[in-house]
Coordinates of C-alpha atoms in Angstrom, one line a residue:
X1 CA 85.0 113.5 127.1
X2 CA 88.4 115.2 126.2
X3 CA 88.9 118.0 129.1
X4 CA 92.4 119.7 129.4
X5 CA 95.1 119.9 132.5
X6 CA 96.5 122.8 132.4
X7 CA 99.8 123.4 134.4
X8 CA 99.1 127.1 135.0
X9 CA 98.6 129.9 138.3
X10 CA 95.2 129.5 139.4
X11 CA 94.3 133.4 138.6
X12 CA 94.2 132.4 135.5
X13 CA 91.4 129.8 136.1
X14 CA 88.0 129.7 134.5
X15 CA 86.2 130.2 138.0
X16 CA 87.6 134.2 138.4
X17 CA 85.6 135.2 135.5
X18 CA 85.5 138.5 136.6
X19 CA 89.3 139.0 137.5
X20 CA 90.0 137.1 133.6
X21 CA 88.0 140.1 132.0
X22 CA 89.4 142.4 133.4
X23 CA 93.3 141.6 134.2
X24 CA 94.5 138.1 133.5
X25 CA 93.5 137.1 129.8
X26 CA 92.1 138.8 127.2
X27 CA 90.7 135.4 125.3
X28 CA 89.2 132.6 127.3
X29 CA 91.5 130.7 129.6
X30 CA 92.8 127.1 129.3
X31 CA 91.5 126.3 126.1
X32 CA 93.9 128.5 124.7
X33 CA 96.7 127.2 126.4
X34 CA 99.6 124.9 125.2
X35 CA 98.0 121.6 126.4
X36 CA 100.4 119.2 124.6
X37 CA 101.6 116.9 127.3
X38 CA 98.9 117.4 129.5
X39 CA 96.1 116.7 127.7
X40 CA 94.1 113.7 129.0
X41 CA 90.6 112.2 129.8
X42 CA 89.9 113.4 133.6
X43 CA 87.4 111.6 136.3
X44 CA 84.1 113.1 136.9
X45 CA 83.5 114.9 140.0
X46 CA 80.0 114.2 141.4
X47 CA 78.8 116.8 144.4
X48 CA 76.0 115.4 146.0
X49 CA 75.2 116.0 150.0
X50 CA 78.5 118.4 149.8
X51 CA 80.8 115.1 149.4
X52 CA 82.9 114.6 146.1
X53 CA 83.5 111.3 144.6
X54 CA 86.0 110.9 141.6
X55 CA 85.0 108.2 139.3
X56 CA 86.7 105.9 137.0
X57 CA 88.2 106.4 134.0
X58 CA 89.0 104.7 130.7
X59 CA 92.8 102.9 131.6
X60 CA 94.1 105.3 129.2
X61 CA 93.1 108.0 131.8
X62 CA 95.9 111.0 132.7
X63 CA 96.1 114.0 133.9
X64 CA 95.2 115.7 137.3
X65 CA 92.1 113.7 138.3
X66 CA 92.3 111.1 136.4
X67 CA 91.8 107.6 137.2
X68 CA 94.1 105.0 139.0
X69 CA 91.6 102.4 138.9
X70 CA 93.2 100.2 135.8
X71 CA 97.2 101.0 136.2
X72 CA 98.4 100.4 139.8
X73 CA 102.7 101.5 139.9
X74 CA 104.7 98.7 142.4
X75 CA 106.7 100.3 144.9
X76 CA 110.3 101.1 143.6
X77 CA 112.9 99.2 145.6
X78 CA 114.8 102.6 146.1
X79 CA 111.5 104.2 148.1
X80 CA 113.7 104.1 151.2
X81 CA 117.2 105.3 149.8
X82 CA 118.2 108.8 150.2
X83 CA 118.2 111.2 147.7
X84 CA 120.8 112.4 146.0
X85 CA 124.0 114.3 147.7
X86 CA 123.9 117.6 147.3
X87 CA 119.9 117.8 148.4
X88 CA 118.9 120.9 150.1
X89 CA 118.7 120.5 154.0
X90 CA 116.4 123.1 154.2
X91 CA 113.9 120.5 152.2
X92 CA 115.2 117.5 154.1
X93 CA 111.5 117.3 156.8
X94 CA 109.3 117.6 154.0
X95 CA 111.0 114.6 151.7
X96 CA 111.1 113.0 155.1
X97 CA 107.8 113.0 155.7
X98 CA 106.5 112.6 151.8
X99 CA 108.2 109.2 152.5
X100 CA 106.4 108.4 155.4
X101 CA 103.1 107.7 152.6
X102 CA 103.4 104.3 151.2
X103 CA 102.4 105.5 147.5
X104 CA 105.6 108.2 147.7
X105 CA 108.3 107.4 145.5
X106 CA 111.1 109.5 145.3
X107 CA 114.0 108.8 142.4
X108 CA 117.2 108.6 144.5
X109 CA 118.8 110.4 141.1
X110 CA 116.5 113.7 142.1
X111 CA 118.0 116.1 144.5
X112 CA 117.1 119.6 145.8
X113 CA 119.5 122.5 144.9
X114 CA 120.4 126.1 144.4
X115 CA 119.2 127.0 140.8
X116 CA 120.9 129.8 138.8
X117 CA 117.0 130.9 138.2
X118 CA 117.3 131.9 141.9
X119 CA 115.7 130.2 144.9
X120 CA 116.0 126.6 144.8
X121 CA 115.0 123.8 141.8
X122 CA 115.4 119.9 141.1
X123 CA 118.3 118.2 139.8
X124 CA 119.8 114.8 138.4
X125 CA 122.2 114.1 141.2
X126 CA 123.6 111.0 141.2
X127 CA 126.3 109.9 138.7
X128 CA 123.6 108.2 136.3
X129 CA 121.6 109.9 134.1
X130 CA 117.7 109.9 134.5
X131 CA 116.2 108.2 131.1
X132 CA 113.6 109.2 129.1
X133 CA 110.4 108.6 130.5
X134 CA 112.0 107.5 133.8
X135 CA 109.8 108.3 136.6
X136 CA 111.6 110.9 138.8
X137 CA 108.6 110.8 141.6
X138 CA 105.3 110.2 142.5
X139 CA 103.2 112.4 145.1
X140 CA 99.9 110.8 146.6
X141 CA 96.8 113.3 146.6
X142 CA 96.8 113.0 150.5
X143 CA 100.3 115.1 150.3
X144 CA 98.8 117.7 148.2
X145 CA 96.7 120.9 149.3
X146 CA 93.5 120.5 147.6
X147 CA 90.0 121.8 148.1
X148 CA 88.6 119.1 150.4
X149 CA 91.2 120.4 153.0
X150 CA 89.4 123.2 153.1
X151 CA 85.7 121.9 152.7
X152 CA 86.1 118.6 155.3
X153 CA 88.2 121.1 158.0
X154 CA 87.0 120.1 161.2
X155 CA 86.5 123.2 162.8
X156 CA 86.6 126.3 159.2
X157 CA 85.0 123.8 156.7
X158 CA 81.6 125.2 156.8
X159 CA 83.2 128.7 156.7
X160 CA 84.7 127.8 153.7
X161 CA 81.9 126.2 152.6
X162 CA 79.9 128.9 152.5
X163 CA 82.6 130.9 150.8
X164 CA 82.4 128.3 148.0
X165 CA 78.4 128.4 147.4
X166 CA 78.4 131.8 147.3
X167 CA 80.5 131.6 144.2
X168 CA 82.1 134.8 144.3
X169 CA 84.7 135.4 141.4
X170 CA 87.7 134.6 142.9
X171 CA 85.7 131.3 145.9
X172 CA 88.1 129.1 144.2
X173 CA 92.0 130.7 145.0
X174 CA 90.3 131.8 148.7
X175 CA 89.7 128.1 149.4
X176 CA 93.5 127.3 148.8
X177 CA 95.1 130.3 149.6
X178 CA 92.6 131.4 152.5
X179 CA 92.9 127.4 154.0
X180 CA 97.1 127.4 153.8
X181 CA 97.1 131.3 155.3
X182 CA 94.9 129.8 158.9
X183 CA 97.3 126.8 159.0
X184 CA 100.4 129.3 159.0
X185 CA 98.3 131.4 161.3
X186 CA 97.6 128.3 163.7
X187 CA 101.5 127.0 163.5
X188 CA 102.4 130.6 164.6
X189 CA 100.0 130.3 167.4
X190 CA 101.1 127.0 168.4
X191 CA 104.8 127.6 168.6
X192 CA 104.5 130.8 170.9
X193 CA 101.6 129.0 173.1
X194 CA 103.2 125.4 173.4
X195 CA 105.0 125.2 176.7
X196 CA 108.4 123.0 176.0
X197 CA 108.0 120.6 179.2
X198 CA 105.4 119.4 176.7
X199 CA 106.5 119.4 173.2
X200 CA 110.7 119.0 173.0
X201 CA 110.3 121.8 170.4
X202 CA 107.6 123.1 167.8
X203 CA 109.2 121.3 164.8
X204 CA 108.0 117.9 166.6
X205 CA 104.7 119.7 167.7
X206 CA 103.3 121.2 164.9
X207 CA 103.5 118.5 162.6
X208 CA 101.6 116.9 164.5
X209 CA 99.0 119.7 164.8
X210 CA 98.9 121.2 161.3
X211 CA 98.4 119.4 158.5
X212 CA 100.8 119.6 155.9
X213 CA 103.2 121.0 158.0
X214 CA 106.5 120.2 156.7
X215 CA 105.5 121.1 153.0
X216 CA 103.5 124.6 154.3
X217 CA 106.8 125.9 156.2
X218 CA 109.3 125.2 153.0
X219 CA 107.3 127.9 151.1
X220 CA 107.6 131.4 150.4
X221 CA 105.7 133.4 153.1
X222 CA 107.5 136.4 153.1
X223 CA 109.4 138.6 150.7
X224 CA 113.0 137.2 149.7
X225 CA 112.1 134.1 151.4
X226 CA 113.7 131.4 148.2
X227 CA 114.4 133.9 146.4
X228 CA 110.6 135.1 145.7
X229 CA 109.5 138.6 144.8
X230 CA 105.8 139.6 143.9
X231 CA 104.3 142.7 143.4
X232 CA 101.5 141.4 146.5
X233 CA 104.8 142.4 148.3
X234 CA 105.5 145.2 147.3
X235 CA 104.8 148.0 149.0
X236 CA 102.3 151.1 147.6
X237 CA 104.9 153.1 147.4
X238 CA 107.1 150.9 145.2
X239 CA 104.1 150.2 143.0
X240 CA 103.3 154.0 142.3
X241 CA 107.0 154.3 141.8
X242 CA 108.3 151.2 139.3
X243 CA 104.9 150.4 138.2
X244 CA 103.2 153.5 137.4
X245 CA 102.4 153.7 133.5
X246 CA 103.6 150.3 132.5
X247 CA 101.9 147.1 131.3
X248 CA 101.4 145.8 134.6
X249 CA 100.3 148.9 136.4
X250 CA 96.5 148.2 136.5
X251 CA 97.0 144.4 136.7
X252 CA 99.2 144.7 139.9
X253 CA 96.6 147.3 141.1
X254 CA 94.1 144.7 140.4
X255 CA 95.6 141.6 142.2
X256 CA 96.4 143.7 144.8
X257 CA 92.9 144.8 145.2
X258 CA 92.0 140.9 145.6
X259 CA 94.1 140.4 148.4
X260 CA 92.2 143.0 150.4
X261 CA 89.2 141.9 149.7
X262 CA 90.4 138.5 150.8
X263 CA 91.2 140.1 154.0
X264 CA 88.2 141.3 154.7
X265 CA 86.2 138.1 153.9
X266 CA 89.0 136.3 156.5
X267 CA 88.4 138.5 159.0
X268 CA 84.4 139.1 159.0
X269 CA 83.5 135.6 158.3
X270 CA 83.6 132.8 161.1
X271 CA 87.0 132.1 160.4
X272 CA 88.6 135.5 161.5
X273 CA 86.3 134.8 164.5
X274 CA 87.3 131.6 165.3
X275 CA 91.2 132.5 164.8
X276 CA 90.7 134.9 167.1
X277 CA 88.8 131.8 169.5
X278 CA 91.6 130.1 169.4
X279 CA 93.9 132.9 170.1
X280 CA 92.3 133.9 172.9
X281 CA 92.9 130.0 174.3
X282 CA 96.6 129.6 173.1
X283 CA 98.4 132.9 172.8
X284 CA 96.1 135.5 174.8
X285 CA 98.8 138.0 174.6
X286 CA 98.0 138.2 170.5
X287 CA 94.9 138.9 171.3
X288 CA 95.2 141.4 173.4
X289 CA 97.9 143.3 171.5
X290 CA 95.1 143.8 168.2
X291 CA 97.8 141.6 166.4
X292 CA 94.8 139.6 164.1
X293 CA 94.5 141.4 161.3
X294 CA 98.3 142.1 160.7
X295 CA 98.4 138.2 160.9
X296 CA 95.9 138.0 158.8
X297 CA 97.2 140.4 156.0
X298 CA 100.7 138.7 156.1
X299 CA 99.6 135.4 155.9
X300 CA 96.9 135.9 153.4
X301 CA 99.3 137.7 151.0
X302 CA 101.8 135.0 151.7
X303 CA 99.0 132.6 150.6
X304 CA 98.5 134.4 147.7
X305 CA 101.7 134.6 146.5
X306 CA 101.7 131.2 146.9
X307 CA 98.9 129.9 144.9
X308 CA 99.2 132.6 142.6
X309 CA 102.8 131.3 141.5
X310 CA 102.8 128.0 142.8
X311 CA 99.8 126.1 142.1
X312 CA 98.6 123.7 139.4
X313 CA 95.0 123.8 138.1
X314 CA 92.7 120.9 136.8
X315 CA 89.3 120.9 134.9
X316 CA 86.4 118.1 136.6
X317 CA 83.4 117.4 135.1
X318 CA 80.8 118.1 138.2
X319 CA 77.5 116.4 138.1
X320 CA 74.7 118.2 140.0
X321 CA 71.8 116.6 141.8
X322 CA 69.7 117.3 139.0
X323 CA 71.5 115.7 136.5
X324 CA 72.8 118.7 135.0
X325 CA 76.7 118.9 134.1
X326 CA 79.0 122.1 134.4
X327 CA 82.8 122.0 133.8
X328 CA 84.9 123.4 136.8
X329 CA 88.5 124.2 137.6
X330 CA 90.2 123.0 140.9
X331 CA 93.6 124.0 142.4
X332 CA 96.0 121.6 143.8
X333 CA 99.5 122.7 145.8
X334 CA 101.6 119.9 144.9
X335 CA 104.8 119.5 146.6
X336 CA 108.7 119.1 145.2
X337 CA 106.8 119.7 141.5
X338 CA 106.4 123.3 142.3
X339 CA 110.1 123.4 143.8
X340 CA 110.9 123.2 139.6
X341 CA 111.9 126.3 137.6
X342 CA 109.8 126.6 134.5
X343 CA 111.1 126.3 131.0
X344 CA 109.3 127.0 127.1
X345 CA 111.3 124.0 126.3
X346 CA 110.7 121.9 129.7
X347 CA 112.3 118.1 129.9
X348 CA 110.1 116.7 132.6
X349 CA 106.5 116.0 132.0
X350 CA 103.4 115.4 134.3
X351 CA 101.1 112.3 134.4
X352 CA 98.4 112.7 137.2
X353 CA 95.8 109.7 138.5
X354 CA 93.2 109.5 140.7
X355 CA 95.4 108.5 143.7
X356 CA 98.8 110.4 142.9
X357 CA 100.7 112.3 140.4
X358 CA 103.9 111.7 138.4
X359 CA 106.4 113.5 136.8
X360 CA 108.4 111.8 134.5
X361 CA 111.4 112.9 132.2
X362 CA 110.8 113.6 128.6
X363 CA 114.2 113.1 127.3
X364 CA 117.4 111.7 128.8
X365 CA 118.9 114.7 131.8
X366 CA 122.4 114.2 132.7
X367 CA 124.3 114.2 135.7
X368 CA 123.8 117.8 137.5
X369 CA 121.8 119.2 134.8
X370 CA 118.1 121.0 136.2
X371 CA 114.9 119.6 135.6
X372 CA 112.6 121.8 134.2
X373 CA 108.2 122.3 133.8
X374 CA 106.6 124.7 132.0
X375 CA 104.5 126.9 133.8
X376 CA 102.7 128.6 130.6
X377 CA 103.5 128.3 127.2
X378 CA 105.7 131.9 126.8
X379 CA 102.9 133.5 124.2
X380 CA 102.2 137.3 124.2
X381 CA 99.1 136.8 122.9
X382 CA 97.8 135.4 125.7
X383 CA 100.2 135.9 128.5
X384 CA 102.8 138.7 127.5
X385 CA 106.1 139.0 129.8
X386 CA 104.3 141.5 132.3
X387 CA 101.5 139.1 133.6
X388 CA 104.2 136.7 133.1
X389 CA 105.9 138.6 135.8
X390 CA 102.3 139.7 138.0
X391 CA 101.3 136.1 138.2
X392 CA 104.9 134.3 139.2
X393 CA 107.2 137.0 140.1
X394 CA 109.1 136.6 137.6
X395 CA 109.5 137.2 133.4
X396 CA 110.6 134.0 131.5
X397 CA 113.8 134.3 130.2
X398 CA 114.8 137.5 131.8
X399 CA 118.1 137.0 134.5
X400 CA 118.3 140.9 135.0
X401 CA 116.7 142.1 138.1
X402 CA 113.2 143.4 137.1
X403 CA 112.9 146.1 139.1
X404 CA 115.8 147.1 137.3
X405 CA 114.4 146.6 133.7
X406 CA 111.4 149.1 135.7
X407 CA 114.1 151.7 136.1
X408 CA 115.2 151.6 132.9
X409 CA 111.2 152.0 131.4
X410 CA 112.2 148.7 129.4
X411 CA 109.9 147.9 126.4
X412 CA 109.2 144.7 128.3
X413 CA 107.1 146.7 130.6
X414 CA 106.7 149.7 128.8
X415 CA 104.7 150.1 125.4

């Protein structure tokens, strides 16, 4: 069976039916969407006794879930060199400790940089030119954020659990986004309740404590943070004001209606409870001072953000216990591939297996020249410049401030 991998925001996923109809896509997702270099044969997903097991593949398998099972990649020689100069220090941990897996490989011709796009993006580095179809790196599955951190957490994974069989419209971005917000709840917990004559600092405690640490902290949790704007940040005031009769009014409106609802479910299912647990244990002073649910709101919009602009999404066949067969979409937070700025003419592409993904180069990129992935193939018929914008933050090929363009009632945002 031919299924698709779409390299797309996970609002725009088959599973938020509901939120589709209404705000994301006027015709049915993915199989509308440019799948040229992504489309592959994908693993079956089997969901029996609430465990998942990928299966095999034919050896021509790609694509996010795919199988590893036939094609095994060797270790590069350069695993342990250093990346590039000019490599952002503020990514430094989390490359760090990518290398630290034994599947990680890292081209020591990619480095980390300042793009003109804003924030950061990857680069060729070195003096050499990466060659087409060169790999540039390789990310195991353990390094990624994917649903079965959720599902198998020790203490929240029947919380979430429940979240996912109750198959509300939008179960499957709360999973990611709702998992990632308690981590960056529990980090902030743990670095204001960890005496130091224990830890030397919490950069060498919380790794240790919250998994996927030194990816989780590199990303955009707050407004300006890389560079990042979203209308999730905005405030009501400046959505009233830029927003109000434009394109993206009601879709903003929408999102933002989302969030709160995600809120809500955080803080009156088990897991606001057992934050608040383990708040009482570490950091009693929170507690006390009512500060939950302003945690909760800032990381959970942070989260959203997050997944909303930064995640990848794949479709799995899922095989029930009676037999029965049901295509699904899954979200995965990969790291360094979301540090790339997208492009409608992109010159990286992706190759995902069963045990890691890859990205490769599509054409020969010179010395100090950006790598690129497409996010969405740039089509107004399906996604138009303003959901462009209310999904990453951003409209393709606009360098203009858009609050600006707002101001100005431009006819990007204004029919």
């Amino acid at each position: 069976m031919r299924l698709s991998i779409v390299v797309l925001a996970p609002a725009t996923v088959t599973s938020f039916h509901h939120f589709l109809a209404n705000a994301f896509m006027p015709t049915p997702p993915i199989r509308h969407c440019n799948t040229r270099n992504h489309r592959r044969h994908l693993a079956a997903k089997k969901k029996r006794s609430a465990q998942k097991v990928r299966n095999a593949s034919p050896s021509s398998s790609k694509g996010f879930g795919g199988s590893s099972s036939t094609k095994k990649f060797p270790l590069e020689e350069s695993q342990s060199q250093p990346l590039a100069d000019g490599t952002s220090e503020f990514h430094s941990e989390m490359v760090s400790w990518l290398r630290r897996h034994p599947t990680t490989y890292i081209s020591p011709k990619f480095g980390i940089s300042p793009s003109e796009l804003g924030g950061y993006g990857g680069f060729c580095s070195s003096k050499d030119p990466i060659q087409k179809n060169e790999l540039i790196f390789r990310i195991p599955r353990e390094c990624c954020v994917t649903f079965d951190d959720a599902l198998n957490d020790e203490t929240y994974g029947d919380a979430f659990r429940a979240i996912r069989d109750k198959r509300d419209p939008d179960w499957s971005l709360l999973l990611i986004a709702g998992w990632i917000a308690k981590e960056h709840i529990m980090a902030e917990l743990y670095s204001h309740a960890l005496p130091l004559s224990r830890w030397q600092s919490p950069n060498v405690a919380l790794p240790s404590m919250i998994k996927h640490w030194p990816y989780l902290k590199t990303l955009p949790w707050k407004r300006g943070l890389l560079n990042q704007d979203h209308v999730l940040f905005w405030s009501h005031h400046d959505i009233e004001t830029l927003l109000q009769g434009s394109l993206a009014y009601h879709d903003a409106i929408l999102i933002r209606s989302r969030v709160q609802d995600a809120i809500r479910i955080m803080s009156d299912t088990a897991i606001g409870a057992r934050i608040l647990e383990e708040m009482e244990e570490n950091a009693p002073s929170f507690a006390e001072s009512g500060k939950l649910i302003p945690m909760l709101e800032q990381a959970v919009t942070g989260a959203f953000v997050i997944a909303l602009s930064r995640s990848f999404a794949e479709e799995v066949e899922c095989v029930q216990d009676d037999g029965t067969t049901s295509i699904e979409v899954e979200i995965v937070l990969v790291p360094l591939l979301d540090i790339l700025q997208h492009s409608n003419d992109p010159n990286t592409m992706l190759e995902s297996y069963d045990d890691y993904i890859l990205l490769k180069a599509r054409r020969n990129i010179q010395p100090g020249e950006e790598l690129f992935h497409q996010y969405r193939e740039e089509d107004d018929a399906i996604i138009p410049p303003h959901k462009f914008f209310t999904r990453y933050g951003f409209a393709p090929g606009v360098r203009k401030p858009v609050i600006d363009l707002l101001k100005k009632k431009s006819p990007l945002f204004f029919a």
